[in-house]
XYZ file of C-alpha atoms in Angstrom:
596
model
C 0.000 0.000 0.000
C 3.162 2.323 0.673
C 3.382 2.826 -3.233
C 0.396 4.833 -3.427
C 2.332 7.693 -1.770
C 5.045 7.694 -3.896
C 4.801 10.464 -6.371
C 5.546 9.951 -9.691
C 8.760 11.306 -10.989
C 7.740 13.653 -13.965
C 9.927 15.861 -15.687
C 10.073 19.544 -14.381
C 9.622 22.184 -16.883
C 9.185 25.972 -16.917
C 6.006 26.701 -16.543
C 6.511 29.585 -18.955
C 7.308 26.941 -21.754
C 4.190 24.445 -20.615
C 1.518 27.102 -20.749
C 2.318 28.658 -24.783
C 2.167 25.132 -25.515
C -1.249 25.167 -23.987
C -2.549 27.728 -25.291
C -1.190 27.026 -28.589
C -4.717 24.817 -28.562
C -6.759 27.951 -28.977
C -5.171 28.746 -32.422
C -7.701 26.187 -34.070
C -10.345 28.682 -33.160
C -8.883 32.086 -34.498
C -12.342 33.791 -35.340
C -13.912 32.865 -32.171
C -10.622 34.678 -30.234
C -10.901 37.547 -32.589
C -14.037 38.269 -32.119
C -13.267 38.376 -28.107
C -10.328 40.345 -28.558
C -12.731 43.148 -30.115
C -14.811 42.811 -27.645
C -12.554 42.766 -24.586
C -10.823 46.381 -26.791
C -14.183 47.879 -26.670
C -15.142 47.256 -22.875
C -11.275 48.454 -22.061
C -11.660 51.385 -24.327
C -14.879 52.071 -22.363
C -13.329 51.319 -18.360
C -10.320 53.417 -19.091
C -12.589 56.325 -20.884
C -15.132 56.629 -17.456
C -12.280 58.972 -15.589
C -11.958 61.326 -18.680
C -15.819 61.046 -18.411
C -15.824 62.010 -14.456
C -13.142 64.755 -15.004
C -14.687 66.414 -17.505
C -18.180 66.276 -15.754
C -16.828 67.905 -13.219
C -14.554 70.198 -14.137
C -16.866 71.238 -17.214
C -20.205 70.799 -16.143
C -20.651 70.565 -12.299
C -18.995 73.442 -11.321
C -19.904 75.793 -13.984
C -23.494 74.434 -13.397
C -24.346 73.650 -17.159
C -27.036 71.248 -16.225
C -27.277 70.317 -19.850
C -23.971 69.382 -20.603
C -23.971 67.098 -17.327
C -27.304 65.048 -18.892
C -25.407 64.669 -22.163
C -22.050 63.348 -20.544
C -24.570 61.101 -18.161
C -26.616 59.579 -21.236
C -23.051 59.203 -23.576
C -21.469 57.294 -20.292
C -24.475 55.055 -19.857
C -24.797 54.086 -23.059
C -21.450 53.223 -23.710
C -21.314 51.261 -20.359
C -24.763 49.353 -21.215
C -22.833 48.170 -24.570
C -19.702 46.845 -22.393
C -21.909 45.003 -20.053
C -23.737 43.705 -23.232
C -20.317 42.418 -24.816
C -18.781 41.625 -21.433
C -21.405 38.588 -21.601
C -21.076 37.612 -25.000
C -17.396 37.155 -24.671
C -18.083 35.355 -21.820
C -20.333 32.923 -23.846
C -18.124 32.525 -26.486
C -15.081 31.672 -24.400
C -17.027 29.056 -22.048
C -17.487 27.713 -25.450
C -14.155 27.899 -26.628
C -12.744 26.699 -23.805
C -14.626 23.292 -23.373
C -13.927 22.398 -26.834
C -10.097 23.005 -26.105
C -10.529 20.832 -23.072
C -12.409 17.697 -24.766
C -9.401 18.272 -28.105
C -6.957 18.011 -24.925
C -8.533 14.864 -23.585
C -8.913 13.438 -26.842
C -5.322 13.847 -27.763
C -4.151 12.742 -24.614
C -6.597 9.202 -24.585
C -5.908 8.685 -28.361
C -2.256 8.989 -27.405
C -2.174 6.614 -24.079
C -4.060 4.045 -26.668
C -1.394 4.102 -28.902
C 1.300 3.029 -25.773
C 2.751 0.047 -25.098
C 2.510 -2.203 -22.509
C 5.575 -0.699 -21.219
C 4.112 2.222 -20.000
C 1.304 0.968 -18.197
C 3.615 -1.798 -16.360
C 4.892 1.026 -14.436
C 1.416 3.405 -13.417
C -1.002 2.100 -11.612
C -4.081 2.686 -14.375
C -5.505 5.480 -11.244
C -2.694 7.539 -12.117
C -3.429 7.706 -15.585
C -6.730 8.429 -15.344
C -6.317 11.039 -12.770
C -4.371 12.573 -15.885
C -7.105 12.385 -17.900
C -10.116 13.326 -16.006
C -8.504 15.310 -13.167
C -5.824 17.207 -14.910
C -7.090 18.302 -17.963
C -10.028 19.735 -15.889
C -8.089 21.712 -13.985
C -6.882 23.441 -17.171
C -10.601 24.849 -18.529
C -10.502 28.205 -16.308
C -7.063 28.938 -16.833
C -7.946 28.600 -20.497
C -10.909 30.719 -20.440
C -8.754 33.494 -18.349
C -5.814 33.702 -20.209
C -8.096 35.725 -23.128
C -10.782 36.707 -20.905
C -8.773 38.179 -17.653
C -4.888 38.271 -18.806
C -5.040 40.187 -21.252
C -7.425 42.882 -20.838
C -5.627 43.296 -17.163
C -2.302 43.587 -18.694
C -3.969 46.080 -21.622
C -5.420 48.019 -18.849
C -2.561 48.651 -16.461
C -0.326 49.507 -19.576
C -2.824 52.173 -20.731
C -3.598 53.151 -16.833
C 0.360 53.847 -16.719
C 0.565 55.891 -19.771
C -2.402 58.209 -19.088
C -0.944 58.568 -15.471
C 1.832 59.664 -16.735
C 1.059 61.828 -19.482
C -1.969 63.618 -16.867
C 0.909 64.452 -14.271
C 3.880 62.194 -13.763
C 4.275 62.977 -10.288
C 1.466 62.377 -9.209
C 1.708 58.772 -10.927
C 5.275 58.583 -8.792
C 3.581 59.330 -5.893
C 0.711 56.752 -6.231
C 3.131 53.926 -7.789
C 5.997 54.127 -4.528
C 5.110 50.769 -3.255
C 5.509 48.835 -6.913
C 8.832 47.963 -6.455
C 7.865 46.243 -3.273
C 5.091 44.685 -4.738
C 7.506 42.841 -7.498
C 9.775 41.651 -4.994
C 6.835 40.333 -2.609
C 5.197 38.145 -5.415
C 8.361 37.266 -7.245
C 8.974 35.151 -3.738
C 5.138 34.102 -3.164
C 5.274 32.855 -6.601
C 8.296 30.616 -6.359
C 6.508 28.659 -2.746
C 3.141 28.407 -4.219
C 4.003 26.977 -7.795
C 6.153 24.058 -5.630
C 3.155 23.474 -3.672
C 0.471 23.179 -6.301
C 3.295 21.050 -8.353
C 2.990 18.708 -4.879
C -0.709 18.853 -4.727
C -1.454 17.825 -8.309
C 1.468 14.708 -7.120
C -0.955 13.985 -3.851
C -4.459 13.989 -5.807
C -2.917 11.408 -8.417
C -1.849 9.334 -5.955
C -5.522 9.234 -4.069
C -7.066 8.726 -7.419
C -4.704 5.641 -8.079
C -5.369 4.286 -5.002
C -9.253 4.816 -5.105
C -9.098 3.299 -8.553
C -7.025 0.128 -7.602
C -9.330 -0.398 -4.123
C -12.593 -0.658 -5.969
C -11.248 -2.696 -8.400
C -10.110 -4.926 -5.941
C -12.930 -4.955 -3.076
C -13.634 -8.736 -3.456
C -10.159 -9.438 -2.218
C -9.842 -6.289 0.582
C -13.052 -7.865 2.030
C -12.028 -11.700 1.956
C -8.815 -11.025 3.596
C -11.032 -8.649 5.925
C -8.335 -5.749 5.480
C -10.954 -2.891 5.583
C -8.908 -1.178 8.191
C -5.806 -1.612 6.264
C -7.105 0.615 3.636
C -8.880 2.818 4.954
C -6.074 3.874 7.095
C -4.326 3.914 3.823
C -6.742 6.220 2.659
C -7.123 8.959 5.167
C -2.900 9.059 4.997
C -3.385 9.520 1.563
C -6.369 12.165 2.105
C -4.421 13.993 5.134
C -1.204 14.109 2.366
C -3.431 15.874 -0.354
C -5.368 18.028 2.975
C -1.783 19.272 3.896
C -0.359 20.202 0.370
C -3.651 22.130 -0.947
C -3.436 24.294 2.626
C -0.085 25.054 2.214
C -0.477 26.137 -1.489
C -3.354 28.243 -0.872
C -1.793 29.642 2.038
C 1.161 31.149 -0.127
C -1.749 32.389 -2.586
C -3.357 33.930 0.115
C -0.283 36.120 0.536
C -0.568 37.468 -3.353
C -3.954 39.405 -2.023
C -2.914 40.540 0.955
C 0.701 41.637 -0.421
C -1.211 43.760 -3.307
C -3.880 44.987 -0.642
C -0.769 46.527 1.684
C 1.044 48.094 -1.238
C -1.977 49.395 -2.998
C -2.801 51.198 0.480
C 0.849 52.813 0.560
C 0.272 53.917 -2.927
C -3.206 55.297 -2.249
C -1.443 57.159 0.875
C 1.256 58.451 -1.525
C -1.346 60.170 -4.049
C -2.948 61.611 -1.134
C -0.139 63.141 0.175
C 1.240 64.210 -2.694
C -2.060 65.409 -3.851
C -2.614 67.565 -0.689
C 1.069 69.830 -1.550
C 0.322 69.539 -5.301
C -2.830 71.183 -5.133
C -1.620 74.461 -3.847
C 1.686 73.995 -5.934
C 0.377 72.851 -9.495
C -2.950 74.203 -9.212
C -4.593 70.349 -10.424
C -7.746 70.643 -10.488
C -10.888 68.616 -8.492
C -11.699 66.459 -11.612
C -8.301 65.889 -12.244
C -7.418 64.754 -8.829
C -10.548 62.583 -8.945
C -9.528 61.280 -12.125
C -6.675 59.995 -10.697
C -7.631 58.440 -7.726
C -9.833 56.394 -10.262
C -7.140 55.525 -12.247
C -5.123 54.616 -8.509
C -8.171 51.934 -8.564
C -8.134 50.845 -12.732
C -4.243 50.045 -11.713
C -4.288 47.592 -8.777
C -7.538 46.396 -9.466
C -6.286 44.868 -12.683
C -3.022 43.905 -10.359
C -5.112 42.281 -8.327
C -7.078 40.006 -10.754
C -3.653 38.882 -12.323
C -2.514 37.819 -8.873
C -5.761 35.787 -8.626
C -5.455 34.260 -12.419
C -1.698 33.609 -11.056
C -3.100 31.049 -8.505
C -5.155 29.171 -11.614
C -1.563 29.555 -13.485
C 0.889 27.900 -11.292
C -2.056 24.789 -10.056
C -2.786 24.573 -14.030
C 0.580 24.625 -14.940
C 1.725 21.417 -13.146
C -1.503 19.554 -14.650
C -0.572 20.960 -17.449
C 3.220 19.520 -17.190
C 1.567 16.234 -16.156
C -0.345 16.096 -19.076
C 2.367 16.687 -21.533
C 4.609 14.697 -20.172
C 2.703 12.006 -21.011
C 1.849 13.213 -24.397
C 5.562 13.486 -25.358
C 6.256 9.637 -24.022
C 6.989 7.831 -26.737
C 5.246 4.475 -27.518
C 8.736 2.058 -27.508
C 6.936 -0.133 -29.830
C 5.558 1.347 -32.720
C 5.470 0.954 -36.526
C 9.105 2.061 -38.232
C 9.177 4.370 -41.356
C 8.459 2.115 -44.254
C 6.667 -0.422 -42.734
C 4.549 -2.459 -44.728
C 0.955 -4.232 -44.061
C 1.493 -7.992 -43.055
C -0.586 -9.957 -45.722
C -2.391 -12.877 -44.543
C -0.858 -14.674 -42.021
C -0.215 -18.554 -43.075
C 1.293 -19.111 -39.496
C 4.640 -20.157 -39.215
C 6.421 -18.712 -36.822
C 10.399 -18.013 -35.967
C 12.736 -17.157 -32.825
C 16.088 -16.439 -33.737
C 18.332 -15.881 -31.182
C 15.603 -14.180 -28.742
C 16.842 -12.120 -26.116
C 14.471 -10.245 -23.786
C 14.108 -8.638 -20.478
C 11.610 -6.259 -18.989
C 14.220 -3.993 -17.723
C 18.071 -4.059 -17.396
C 18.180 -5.465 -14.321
C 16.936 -9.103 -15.286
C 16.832 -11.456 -18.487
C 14.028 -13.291 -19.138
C 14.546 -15.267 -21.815
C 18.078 -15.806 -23.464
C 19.275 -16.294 -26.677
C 16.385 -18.307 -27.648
C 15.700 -20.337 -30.737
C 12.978 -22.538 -32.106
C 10.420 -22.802 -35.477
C 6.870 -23.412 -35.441
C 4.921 -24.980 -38.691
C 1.728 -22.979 -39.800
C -1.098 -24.799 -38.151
C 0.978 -26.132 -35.523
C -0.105 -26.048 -31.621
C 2.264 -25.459 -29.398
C 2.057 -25.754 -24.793
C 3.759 -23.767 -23.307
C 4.972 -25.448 -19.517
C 6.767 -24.641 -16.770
C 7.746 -22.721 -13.638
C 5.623 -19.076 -12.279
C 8.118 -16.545 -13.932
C 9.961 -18.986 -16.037
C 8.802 -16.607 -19.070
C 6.198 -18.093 -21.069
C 3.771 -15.664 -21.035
C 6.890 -13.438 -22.449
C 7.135 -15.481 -25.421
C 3.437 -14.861 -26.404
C 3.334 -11.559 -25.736
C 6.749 -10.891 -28.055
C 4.722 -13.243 -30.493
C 2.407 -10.089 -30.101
C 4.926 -7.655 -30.809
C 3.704 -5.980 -27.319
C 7.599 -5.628 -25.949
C 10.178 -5.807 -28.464
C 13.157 -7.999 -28.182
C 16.256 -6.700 -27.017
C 18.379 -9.141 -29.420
C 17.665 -11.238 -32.206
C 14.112 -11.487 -34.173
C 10.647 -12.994 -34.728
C 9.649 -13.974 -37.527
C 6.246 -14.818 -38.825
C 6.274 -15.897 -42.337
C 9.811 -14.942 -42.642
C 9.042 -11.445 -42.446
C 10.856 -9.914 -39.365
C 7.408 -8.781 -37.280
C 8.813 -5.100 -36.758
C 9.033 -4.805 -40.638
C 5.035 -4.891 -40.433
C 2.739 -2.877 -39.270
C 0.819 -3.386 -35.887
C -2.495 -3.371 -36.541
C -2.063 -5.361 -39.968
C -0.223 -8.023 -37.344
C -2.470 -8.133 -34.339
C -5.882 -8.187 -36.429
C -4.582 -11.947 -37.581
C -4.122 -12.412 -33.936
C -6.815 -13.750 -31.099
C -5.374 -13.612 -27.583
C -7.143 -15.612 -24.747
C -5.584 -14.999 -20.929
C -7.396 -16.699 -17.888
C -8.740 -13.221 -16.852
C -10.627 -12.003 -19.904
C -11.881 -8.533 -19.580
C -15.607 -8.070 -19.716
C -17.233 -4.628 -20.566
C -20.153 -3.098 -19.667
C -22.835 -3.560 -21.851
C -24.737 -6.452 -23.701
C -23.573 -10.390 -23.711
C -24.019 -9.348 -28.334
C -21.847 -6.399 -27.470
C -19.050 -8.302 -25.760
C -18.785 -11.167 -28.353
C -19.233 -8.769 -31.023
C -15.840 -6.806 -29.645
C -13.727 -9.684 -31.555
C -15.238 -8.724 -35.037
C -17.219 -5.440 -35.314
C -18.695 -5.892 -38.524
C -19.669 -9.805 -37.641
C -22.847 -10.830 -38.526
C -25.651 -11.909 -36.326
C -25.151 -15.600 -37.720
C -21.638 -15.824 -37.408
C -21.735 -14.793 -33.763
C -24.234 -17.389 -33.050
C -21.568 -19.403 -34.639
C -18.768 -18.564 -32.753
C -20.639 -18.778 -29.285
C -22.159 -22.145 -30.355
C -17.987 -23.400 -31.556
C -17.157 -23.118 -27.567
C -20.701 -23.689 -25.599
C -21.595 -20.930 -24.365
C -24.666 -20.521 -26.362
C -26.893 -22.908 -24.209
C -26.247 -20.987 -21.142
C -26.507 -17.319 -22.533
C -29.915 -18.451 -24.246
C -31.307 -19.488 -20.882
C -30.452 -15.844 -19.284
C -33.418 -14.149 -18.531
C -32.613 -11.644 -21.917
C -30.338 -14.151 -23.566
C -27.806 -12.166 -25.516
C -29.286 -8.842 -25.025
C -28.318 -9.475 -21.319
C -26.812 -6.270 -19.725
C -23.511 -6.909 -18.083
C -21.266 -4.540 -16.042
C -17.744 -4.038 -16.199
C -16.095 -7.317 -15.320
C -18.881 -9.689 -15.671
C -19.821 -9.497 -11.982
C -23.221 -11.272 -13.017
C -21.604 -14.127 -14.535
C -19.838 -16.722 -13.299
C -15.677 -17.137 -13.523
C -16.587 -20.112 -16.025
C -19.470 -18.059 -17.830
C -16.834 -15.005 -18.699
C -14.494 -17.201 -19.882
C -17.081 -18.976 -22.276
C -18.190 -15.366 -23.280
C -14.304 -14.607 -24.244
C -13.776 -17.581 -25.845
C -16.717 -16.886 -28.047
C -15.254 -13.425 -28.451
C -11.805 -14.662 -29.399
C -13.365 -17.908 -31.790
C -15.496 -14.620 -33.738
C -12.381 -12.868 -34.406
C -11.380 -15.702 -36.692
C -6.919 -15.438 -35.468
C -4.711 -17.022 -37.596
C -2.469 -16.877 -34.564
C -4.106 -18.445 -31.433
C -3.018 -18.078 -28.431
C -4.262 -19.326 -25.202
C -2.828 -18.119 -21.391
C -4.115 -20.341 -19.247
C -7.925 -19.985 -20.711
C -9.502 -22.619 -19.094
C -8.095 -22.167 -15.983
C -11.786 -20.831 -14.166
C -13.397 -23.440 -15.612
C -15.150 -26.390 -13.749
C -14.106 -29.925 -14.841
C -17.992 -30.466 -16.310
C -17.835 -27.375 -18.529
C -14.171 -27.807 -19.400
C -15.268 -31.178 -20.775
C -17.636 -29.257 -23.201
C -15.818 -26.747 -24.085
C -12.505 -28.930 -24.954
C -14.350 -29.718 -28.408
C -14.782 -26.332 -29.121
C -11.045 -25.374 -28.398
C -10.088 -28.601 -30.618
C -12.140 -27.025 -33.712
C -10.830 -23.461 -32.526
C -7.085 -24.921 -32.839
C -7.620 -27.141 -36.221
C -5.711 -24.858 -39.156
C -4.575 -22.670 -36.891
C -1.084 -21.671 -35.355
C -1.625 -21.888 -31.269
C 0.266 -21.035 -28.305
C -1.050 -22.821 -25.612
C 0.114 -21.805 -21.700
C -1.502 -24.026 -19.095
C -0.657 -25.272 -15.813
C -3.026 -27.902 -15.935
C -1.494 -30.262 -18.059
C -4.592 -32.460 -18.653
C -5.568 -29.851 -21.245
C -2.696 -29.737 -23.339
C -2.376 -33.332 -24.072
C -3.139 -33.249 -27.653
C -0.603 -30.366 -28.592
C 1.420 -31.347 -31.193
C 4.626 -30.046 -29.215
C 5.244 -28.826 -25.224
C 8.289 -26.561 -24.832
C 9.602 -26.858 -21.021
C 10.268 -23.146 -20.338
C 12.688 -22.333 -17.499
C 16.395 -20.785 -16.848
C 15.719 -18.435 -19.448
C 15.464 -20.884 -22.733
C 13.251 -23.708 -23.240
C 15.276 -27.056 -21.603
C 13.363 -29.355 -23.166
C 10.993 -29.454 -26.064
C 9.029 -33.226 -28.000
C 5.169 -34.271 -27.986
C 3.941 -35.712 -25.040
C 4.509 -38.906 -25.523
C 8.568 -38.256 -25.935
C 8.300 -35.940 -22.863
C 6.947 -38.953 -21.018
C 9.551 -41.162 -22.544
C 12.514 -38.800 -21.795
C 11.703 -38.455 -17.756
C 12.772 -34.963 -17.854
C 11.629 -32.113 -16.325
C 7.753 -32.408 -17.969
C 7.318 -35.905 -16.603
C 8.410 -34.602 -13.331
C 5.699 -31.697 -13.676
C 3.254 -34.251 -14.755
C 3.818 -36.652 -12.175
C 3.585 -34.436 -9.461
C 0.186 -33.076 -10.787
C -0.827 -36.791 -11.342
C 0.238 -37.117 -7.682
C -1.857 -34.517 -5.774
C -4.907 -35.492 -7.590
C -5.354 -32.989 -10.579
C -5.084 -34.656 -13.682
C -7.143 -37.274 -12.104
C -9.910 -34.713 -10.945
C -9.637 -33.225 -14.699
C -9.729 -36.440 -16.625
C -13.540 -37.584 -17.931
């Protein structure tokens, strides 16, 4: 349980290179961000022409008394701030918009991209973690997207122009109201730097709840067997209390961005004042003037303000952002090489030359191993937890690459070919078949998409499980949930096998598939694996070696390399390492139990 609170190690990047990159994603809507640009211009145009407004209302009208002029100024003021509050919500409209559609072209890319992995990558994250990456992460991006047009840069626009007219109305009195900026830089240079490590650790502690979460309801059968309840949930709150303590800390530090601006905008305010008090008798400024400015005082830190609040979306979005790249620029290590061509239909023979694999550096699995297969052949695959037969399939699979030598199906070197072209001729049974939610039709149907209803039928029929689906209370329209927890272990592996026998492989292989199956319905369904095998090229793992007795070879897989390899009969004949296997099943009962 202690690995849940490891964080993953990502790769740290400046967040001023991860966020263009993110925004890059609005470019595919340029006339939708126009058309908010104009309309953010014309409310800005408006906010920063209300003080000329006020100034000259007062200066002009008020205290010369020209009533008339003071309605005019009133009615042009309204109506131009009736039209911003009129754009104001469109833009806001059309950016929610905007901003959702970046999001789901986000997720897509990101889920189109984790499809295309190998099995690599998902060896080493718990499947929590990656979909706290997918869900989580990319949802904590939509406001900071929406923002960045919407609150950026207007707020930037407006304390550029708010400086300028400052300046060019009476530059000391924009000195005096501006003293405490310097301050201000430093302060939130330093908040900054605290609060982006602390949202980076919080994004780290909400992945590694989600994984957690994920992997416990997945497994609740076994938590509640082995009554460990307490286990996990003290698990959990450790978890909860890690992801408590990081989001208090972070938003502590953001705190500080409000309250820093809210001290140094007081010192400025203080600093017109005083300033305005000598300047008045000096300079002769004027009441509208002096008004003026202390409006402007308010355009400026207001703006400062609201960038110091979009800040706190920036740095939190910025590491989901990170986390989200980071897996979008992690290459698949098996993939399809320039020039590769479509594998044409598969015959079956198949070729290890010299094989040498290992899931990491640290170990070897399998060493320089050699052997042929004829097309049509069936092949069992025995021997010791770990001894690496299951590796052989799956680099039959081209799901890992070898790290020396080749496979060869055909004669053609299987990463000459491309992928898909490969695994379509390929049917894949493992003794814990996924089953997804939906309809019995809709599960079979996975192994051929455009199958007819007949051959379905067919296919379910080939390996039994017909006469049990049909007497479901909806047959084959039957709705299941994610894992077959309606079914029995025996049922879901009848439903795969009809699955895998509709997908028509020209490559078969079985890892331990009949290993949830009672004796009785093993019986039945041994004539549908027979016809499943006939023509075919087969792989066949199984520990119980009652079900591999008509295989037309058994390689003895251990040490790295197979150590022995014959048909049954010359296995039994050599009193090896198989007949030793064999007898001691024979011995405990199993074969017995399993024979008819």
């Amino acid at each position: 349980m202690n690995s849940y609170k490891q964080d993953e190690k990502t790769e740290k990047k400046s967040k001023f290179s991860t966020m263009p990159r993110l925004f890059s994603y609005l470019l595919k809507f340029k006339g939708r961000i126009i058309a908010v640009f104009a309309l953010m211009a014309f409310g800005t145009v408006v906010d920063l022409i209300n003080p000329l407004l006020q100034e000259r209302a007062i200066d002009r009208y008020i205290l010369p008394g020209d009533l008339g002029g003071l309605i005019r100024i009133v009615i042009i003021g309204a109506v131009l701030n009736l039209l911003t509050v009129i754009a104001i919500k469109i833009r806001m409209l059309v950016m929610a918009k905007t901003s959702n559609k970046v999001i789901q072209n986000l997720r897509q890319e990101l889920y189109d991209h984790i499809q295309g992995l190998d099995l690599a990558f998902f060896d080493s994250r718990p499947s929590g973690k990656i979909l706290a990456r997918i869900i989580g992460d990319t949802n904590s991006l939509k406001d900071i997207i929406e923002n960045a047009v919407t609150t950026l840069i207007p707020n930037l626009i407006t304390v550029t122009a708010v400086l300028v007219i400052m300046f060019v109305k009476n530059w000391r009195l924009a000195l005096a109201a501006l003293c405490s900026l310097p301050f201000m830089i430093a302060g939130i240079f330093l908040i900054s730097i605290m609060a982006e490590k602390h949202w980076r650790a919080k994004r780290q502690k909400s992945s590694n709840m989600n994984a957690f979460i994920n992997e416990d309801l997945s497994g609740i059968k076994i938590i509640q067997s082995f009554r460990a309840e307490k286990e996990t949930d003290k698990t959990f709150q450790e978890l909860v209390w890690d992801d408590r303590r990081e989001f208090i800390r972070a938003v502590r530090w953001c705190d500080g961005f409000g309250s820093w601006i809210d001290l140094c905008w007081s010192v400025g305010t203080a600093g017109l004042y005083l300033a305005g008090i000598k300047l008045l008798g000096v300079d002769n400024v004027s009441i509208g003037t002096y008004i003026a400015f202390g409006s402007y005082v308010s355009m400026f830190w207001q703006p400062i303000m609201n960038l110091s609040n979009f800040y706190n979306q920036f740095v939190n979005a910025a590491s989901g952002a990170e986390r989200i790249f980071e897996i979008i620029d992690t290459q698949a290590q098996v993939t399809d090489k320039d020039g590769a061509e479509a594998m044409p239909p598969i015959s079956g023979e198949v070729q290890f030359q010299n094989v040498t694999f290992g899931y990491d550096d640290k170990k070897t699995v399998l060493q320089d191993v050699s052997f042929d297969v004829a097309a049509g052949e069936t092949i069992a695959l025995v021997g010791p937890t770990g001894a690496g037969k299951s590796t052989v399939v799956n680099l039959v699979s081209r799901f890992y690459d070898v790290n020396d030598g080749a496979i060869l199906i055909d004669g053609k070197d299987i990463r000459d070919v491309q992928l898909d072209s490969l695994r379509t001729q390929m049917g894949i049974m493992t003794q814990d078949n996924y089953i997804f939610s939906g309809t019995i039709r809709e599960n079979i149907m996975y192994g051929k998409l455009d199958a007819t209803e007949e051959e379905m039928l067919a296919a379910s029929r080939a390996v039994h499980a017909d006469d049990f689906i049909r007497n479901l209370p909806d047959g084959y329209d039957t709705k299941l949930t994610a894992r077959g927890g309606e079914l029995s272990n025996g049922q879901r592996q009848l439903v795969a096998f009809a699955r895998t026998m509709l997908s028509n492989p020209r490559i078969l292989i079985l890892d331990e598939a009949t290993s949830s199956i009672d004796t009785k319905t093993e019986l039945l369904v041994q004539a549908g694996i027979a016809s499943m095998l006939k023509g075919r090229t087969s792989f066949v793992i199984a520990h119980r070696l009652s079900t591999i007795q008509n295989a037309d070879r058994i390689f003895v897989i251990d040490r790295g390399g197979i150590v022995e390899s014959g048909t049954p009969a010359e296995l039994m004949a050599l009193k090896g390492e198989y007949y030793a296997l064999r007898t001691a099943q024979f011995a405990d009962g199993s074969i017995r139990r399993s024979l008819p």
